[in-house]
CSV table of N, CA and C in Angstrom, one decimal:
chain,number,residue,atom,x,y,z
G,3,UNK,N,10.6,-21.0,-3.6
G,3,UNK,CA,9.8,-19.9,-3.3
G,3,UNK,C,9.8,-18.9,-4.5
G,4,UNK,N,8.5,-18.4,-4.9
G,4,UNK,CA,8.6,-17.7,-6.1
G,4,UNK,C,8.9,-15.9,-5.7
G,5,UNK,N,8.5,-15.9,-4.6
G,5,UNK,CA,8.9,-14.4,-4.2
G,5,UNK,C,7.5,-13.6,-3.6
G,6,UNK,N,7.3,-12.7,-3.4
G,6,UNK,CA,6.2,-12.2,-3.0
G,6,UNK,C,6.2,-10.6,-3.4
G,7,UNK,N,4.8,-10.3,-3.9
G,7,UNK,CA,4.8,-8.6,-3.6
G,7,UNK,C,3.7,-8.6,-2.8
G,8,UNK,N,3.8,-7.2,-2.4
G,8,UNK,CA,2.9,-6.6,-1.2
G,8,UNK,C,1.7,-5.7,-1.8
G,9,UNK,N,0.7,-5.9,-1.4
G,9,UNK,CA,0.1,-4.7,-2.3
G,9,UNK,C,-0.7,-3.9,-1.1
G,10,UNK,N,-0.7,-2.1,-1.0
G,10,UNK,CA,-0.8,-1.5,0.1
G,10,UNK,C,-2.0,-0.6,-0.4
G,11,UNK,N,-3.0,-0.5,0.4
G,11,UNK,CA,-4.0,0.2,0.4
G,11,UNK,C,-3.8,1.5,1.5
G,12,UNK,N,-3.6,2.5,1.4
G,12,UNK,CA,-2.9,3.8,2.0
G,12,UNK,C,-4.2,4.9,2.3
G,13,UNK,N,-4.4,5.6,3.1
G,13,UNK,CA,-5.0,6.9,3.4
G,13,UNK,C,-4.2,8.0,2.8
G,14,UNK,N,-4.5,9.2,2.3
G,14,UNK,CA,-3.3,10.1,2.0
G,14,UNK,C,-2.3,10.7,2.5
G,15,UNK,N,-2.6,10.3,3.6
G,15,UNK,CA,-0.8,10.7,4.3
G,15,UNK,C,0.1,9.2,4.5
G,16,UNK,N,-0.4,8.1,4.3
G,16,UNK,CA,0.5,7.2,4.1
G,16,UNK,C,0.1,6.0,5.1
G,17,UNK,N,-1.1,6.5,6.0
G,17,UNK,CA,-0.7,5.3,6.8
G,17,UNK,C,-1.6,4.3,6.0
G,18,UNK,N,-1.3,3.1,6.8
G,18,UNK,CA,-2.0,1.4,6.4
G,18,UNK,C,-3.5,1.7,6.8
G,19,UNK,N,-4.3,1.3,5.5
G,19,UNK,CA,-5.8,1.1,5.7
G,19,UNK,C,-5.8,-0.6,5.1
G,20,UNK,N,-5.1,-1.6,4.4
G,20,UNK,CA,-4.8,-2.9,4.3
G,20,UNK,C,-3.7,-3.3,3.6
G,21,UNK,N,-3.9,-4.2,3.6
G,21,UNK,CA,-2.5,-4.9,3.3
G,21,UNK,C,-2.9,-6.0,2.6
G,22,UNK,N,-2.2,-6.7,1.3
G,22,UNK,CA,-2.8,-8.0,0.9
G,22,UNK,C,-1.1,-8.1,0.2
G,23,UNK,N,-0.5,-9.9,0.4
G,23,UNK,CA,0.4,-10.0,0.4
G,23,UNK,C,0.2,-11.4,-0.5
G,24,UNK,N,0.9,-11.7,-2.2
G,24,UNK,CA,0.5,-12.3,-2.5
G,24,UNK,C,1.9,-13.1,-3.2
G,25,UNK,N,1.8,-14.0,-4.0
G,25,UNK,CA,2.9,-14.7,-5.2
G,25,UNK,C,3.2,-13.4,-6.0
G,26,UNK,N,4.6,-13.8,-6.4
G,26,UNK,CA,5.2,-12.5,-7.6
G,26,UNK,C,4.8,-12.7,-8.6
G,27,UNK,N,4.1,-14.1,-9.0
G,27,UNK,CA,3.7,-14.7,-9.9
G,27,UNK,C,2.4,-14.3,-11.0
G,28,UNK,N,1.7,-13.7,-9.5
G,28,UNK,CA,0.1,-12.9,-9.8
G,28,UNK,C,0.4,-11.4,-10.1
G,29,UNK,N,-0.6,-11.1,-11.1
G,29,UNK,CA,-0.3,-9.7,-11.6
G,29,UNK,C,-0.4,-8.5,-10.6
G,30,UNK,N,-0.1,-7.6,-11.2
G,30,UNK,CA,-0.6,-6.3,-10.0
G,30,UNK,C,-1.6,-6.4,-10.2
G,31,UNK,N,-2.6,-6.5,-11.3
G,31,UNK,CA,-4.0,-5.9,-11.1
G,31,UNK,C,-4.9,-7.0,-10.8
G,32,UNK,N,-4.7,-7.9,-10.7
G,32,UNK,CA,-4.8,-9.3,-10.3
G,32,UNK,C,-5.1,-9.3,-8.8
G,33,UNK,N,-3.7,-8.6,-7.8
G,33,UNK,CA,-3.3,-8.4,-7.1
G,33,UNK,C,-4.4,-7.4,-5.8
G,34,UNK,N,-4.3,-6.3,-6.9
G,34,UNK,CA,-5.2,-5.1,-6.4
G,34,UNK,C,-6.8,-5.5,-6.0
G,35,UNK,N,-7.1,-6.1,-7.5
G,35,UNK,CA,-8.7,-6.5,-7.3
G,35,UNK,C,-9.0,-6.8,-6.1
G,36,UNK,N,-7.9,-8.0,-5.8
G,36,UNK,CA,-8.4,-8.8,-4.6
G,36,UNK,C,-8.6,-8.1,-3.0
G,37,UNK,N,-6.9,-7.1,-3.0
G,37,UNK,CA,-7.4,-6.1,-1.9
G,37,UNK,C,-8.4,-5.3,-2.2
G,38,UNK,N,-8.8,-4.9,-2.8
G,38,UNK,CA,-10.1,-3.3,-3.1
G,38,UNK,C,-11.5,-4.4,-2.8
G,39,UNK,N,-11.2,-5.6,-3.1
G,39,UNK,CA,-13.2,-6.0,-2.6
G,39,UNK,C,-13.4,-6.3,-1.1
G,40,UNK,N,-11.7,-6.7,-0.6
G,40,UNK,CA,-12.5,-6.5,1.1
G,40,UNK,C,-12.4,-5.2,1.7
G,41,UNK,N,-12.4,-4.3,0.9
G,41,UNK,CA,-11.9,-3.3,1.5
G,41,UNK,C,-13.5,-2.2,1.2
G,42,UNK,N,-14.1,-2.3,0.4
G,42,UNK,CA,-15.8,-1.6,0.4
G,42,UNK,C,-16.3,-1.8,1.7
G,43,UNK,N,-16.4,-2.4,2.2
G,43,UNK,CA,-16.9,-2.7,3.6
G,43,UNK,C,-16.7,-2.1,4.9
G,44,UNK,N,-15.6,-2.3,4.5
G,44,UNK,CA,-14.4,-1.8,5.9
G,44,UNK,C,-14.4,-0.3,5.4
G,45,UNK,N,-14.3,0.5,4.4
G,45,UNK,CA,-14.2,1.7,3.7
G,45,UNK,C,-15.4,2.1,2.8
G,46,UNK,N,-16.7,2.7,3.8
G,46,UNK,CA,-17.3,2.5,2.7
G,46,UNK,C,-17.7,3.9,2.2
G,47,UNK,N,-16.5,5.1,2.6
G,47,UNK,CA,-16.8,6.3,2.7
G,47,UNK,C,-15.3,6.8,1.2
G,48,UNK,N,-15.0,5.2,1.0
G,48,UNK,CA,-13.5,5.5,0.0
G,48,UNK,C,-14.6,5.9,-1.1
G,49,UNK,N,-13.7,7.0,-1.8
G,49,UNK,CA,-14.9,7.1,-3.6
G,49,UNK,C,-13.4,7.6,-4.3
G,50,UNK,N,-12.5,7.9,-3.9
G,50,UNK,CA,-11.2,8.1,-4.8
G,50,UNK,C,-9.8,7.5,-4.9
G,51,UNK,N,-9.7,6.8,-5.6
G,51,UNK,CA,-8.4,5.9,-5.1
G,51,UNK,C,-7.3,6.2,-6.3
G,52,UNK,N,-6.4,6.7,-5.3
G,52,UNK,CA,-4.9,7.0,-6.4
G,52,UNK,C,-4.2,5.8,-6.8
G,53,UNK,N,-3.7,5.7,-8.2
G,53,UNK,CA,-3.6,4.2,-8.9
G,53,UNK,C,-1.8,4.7,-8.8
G,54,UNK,N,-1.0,3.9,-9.9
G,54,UNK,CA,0.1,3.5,-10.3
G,54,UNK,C,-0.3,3.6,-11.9
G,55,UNK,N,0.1,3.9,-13.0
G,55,UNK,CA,-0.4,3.6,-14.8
G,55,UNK,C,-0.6,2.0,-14.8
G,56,UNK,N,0.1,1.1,-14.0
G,56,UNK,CA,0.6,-0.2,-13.6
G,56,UNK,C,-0.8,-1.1,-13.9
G,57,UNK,N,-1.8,-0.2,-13.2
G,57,UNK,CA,-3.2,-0.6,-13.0
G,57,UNK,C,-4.2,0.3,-13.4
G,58,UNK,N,-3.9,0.4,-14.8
G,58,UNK,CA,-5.1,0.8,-15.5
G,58,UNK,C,-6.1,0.5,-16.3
G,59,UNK,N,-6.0,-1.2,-15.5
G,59,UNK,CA,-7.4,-1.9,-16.0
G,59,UNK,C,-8.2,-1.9,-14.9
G,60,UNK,N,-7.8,-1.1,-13.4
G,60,UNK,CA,-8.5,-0.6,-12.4
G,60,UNK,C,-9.5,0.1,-12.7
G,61,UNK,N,-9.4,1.5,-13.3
G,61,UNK,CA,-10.5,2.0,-13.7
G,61,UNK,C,-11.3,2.1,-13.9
G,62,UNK,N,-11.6,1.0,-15.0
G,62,UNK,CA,-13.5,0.6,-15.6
G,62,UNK,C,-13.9,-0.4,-14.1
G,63,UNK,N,-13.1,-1.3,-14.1
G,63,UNK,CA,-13.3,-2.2,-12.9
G,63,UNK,C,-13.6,-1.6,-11.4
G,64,UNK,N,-13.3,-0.7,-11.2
G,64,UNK,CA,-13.7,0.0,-9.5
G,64,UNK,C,-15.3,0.9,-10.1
G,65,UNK,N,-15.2,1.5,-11.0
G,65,UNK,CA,-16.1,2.3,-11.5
G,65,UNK,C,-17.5,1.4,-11.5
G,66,UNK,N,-17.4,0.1,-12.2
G,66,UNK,CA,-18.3,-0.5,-12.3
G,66,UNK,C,-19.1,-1.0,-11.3
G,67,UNK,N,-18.3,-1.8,-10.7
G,67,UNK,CA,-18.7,-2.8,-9.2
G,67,UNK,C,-18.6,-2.0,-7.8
G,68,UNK,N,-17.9,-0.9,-8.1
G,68,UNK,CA,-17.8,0.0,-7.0
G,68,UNK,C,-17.7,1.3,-6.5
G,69,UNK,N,-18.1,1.7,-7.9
G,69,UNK,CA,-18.5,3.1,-8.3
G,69,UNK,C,-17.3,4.1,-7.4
G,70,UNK,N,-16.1,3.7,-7.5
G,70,UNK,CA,-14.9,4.4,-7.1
G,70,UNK,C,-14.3,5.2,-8.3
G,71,UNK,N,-13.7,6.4,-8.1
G,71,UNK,CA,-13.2,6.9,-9.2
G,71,UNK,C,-11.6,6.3,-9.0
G,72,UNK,N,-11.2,6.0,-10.0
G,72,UNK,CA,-9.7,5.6,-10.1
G,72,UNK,C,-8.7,6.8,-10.7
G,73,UNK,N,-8.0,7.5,-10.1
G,73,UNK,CA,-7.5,8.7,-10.9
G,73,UNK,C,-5.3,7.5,-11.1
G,74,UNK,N,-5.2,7.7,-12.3
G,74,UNK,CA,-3.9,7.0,-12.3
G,74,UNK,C,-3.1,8.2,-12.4
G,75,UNK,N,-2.0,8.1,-11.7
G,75,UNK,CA,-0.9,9.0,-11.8
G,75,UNK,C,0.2,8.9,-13.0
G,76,UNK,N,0.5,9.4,-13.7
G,76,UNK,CA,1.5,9.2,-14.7
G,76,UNK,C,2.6,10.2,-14.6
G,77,UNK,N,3.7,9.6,-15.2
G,77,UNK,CA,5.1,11.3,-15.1
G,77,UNK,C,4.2,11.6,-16.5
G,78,UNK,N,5.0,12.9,-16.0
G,78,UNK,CA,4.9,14.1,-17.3
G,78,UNK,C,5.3,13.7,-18.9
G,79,UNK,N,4.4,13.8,-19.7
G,79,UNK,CA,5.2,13.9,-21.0
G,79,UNK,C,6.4,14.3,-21.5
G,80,UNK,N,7.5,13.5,-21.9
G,80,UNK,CA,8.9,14.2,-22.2
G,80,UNK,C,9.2,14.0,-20.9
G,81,UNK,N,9.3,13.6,-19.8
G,81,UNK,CA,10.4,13.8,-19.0
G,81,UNK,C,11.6,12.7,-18.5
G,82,UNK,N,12.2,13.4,-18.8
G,82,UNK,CA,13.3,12.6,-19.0
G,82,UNK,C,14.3,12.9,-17.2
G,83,UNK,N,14.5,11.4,-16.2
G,83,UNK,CA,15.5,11.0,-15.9
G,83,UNK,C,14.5,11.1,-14.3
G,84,UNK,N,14.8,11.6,-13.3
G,84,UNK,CA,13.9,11.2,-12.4
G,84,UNK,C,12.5,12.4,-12.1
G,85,UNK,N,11.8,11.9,-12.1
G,85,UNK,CA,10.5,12.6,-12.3
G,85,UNK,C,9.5,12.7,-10.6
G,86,UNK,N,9.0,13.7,-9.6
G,86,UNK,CA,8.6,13.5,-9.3
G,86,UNK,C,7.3,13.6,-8.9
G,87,UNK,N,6.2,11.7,-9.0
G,87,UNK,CA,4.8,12.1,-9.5
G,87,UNK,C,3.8,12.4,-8.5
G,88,UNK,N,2.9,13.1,-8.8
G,88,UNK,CA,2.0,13.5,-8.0
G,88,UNK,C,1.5,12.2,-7.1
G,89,UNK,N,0.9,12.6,-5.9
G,89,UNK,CA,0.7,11.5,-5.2
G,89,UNK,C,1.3,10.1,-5.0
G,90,UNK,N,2.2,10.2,-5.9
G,90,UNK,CA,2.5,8.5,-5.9
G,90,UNK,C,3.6,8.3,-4.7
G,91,UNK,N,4.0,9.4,-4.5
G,91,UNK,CA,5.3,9.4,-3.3
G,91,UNK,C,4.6,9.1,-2.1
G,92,UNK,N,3.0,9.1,-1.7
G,92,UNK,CA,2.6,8.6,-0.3
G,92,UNK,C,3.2,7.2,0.2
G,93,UNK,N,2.5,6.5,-1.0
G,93,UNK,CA,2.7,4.8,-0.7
G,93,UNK,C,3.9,4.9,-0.8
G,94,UNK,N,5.4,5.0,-1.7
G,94,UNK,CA,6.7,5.0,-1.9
G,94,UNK,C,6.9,5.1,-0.8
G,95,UNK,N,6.7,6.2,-0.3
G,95,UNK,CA,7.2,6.5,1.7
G,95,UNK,C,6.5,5.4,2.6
G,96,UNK,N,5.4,4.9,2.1
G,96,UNK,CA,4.8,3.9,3.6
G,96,UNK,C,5.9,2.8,3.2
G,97,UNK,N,6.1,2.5,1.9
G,97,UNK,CA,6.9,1.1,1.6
G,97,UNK,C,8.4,1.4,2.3
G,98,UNK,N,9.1,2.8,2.5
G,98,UNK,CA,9.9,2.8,3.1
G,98,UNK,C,10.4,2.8,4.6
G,99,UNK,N,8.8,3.5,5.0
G,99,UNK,CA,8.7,3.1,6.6
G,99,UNK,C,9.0,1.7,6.7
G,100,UNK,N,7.9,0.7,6.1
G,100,UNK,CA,8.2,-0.2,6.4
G,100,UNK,C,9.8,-1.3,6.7
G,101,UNK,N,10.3,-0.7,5.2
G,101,UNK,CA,12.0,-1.3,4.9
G,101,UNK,C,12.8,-1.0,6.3
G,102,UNK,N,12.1,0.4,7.3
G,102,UNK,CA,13.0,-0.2,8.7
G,102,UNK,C,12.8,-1.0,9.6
G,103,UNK,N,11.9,-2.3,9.2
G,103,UNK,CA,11.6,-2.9,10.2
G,103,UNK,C,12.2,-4.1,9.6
G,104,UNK,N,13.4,-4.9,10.1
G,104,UNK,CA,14.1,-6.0,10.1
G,104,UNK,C,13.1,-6.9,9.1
G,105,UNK,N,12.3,-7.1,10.2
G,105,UNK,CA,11.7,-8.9,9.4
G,105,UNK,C,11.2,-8.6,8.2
G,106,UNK,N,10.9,-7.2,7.6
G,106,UNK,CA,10.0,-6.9,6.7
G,106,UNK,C,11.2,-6.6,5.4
G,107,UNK,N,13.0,-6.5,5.6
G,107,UNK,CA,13.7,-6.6,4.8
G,107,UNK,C,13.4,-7.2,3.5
G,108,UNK,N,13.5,-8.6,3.9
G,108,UNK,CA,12.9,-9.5,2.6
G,108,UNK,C,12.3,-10.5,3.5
G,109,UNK,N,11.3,-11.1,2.6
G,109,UNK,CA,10.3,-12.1,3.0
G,109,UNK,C,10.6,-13.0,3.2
G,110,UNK,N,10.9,-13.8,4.2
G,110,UNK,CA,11.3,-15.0,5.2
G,110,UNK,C,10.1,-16.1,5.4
G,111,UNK,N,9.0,-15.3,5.1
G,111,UNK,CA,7.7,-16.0,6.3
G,111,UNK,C,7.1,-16.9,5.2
G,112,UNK,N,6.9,-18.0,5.2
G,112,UNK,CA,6.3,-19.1,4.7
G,112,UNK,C,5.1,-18.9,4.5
G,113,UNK,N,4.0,-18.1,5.2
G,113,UNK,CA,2.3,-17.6,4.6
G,113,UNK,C,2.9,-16.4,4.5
G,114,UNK,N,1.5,-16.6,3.6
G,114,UNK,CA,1.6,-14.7,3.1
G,114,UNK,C,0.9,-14.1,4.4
G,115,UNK,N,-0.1,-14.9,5.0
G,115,UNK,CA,-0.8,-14.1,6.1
G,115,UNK,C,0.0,-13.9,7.3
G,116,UNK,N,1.2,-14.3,7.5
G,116,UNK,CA,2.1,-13.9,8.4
G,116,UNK,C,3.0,-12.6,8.1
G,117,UNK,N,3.3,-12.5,6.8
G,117,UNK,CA,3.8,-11.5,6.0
G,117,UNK,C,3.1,-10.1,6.2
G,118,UNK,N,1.7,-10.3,5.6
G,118,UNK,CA,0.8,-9.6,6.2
G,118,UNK,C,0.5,-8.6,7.5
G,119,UNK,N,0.5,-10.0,8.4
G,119,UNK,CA,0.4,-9.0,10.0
G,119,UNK,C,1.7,-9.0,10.3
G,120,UNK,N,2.8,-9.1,9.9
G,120,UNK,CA,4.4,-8.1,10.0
G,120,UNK,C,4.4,-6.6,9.5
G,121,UNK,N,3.8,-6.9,8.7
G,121,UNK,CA,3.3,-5.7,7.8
G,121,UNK,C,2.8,-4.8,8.7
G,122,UNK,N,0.8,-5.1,9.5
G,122,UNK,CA,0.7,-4.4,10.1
G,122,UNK,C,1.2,-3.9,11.4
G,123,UNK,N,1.7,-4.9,12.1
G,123,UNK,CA,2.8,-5.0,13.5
G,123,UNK,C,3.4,-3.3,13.3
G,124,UNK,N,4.2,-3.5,12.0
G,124,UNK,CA,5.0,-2.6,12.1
G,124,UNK,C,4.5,-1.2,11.5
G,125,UNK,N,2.9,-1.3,11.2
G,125,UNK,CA,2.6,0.1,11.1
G,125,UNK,C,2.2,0.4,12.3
G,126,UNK,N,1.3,-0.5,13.3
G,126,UNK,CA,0.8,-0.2,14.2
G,126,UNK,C,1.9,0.4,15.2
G,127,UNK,N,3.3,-0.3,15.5
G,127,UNK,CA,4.5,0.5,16.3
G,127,UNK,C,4.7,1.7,15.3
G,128,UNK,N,4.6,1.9,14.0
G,128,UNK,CA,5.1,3.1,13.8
G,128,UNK,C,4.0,4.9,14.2
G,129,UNK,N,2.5,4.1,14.6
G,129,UNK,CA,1.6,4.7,14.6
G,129,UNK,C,1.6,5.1,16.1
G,130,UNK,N,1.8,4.1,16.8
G,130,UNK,CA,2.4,4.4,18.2
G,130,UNK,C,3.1,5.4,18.7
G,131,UNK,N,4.4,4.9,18.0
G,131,UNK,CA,5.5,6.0,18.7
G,131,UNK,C,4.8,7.4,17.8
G,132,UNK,N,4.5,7.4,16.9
G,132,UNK,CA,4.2,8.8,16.6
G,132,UNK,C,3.2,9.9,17.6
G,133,UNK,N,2.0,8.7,18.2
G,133,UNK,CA,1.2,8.9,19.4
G,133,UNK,C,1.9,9.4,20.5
G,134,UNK,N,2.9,8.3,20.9
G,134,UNK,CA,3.3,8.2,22.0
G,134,UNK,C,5.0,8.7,21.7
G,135,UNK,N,5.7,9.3,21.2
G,135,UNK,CA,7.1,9.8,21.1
G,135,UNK,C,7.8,9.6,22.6
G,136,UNK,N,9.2,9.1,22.3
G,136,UNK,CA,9.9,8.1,23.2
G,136,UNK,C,10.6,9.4,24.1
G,137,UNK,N,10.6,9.5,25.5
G,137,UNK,CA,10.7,10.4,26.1
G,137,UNK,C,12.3,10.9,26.1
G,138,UNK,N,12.8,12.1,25.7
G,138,UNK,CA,14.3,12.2,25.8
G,138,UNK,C,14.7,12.6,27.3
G,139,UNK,N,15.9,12.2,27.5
G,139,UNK,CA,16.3,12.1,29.0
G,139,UNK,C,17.4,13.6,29.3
């Protein structure tokens, strides 16, 4: 198994708007492409999408085919040691929600589309209890 990354399409507070779960093999922007074109459809009110520098061959590419503005986040010039960057801490935090959910530790699951709906399983319980908060006795 070559490994897997996850690539997460987020609303600004963090929660899951998709999920595309792919080989480590394939690039991030490689990666991205593939979640952002099913996602016009399903989102057709998105026009701003916060990047990673990771993917800044995103920006002619959304602009073109999908008239999205791509704004990339970058640290500050000169900054030296931990930096923290605008916006990019949404997703960092959804990827963390996720790390407390056991099966989503490390990837076990033989499809990626199983990996996937673990993925959502466990936003949809995390969207839950925030709904529904567990009654204290």
């Amino acid at each position: 198994m070559v490994g897997r990354k996850r690539h997460l399409l987020v609303d600004s507070t963090g929660l899951l708007l998709a999920v595309l779960v792919t080989a480590a093999d394939l690039s991030d922007l490689a990666g991205v492409k593939a979640l952002l074109k099913g996602s016009k459809k399903r989102f057709p009110a998105l026009q701003l999408v916060w990047a990673d520098r990771a993917y800044a061959g995103l920006v002619a590419w959304a602009a073109r085919w999908w008239g999205w503005t791509v704004e990339l986040m970058k640290r500050p010039a000169g900054a030296v040691g931990f930096v923290l960057v605008p916006r990019r801490w949404v997703v960092e935090r959804t990827f963390a929600w996720l790390t407390r959910y056991r099966r989503l530790w490390r990837d076990s699951e033989v499809l990626t589309s199983v990996s996937e709906t673990m993925v959502t399983v466990a936003m949809i319980h995390l969207m839950a209890r925030r709904v529904f908060p567990a009654k204290k006795h």
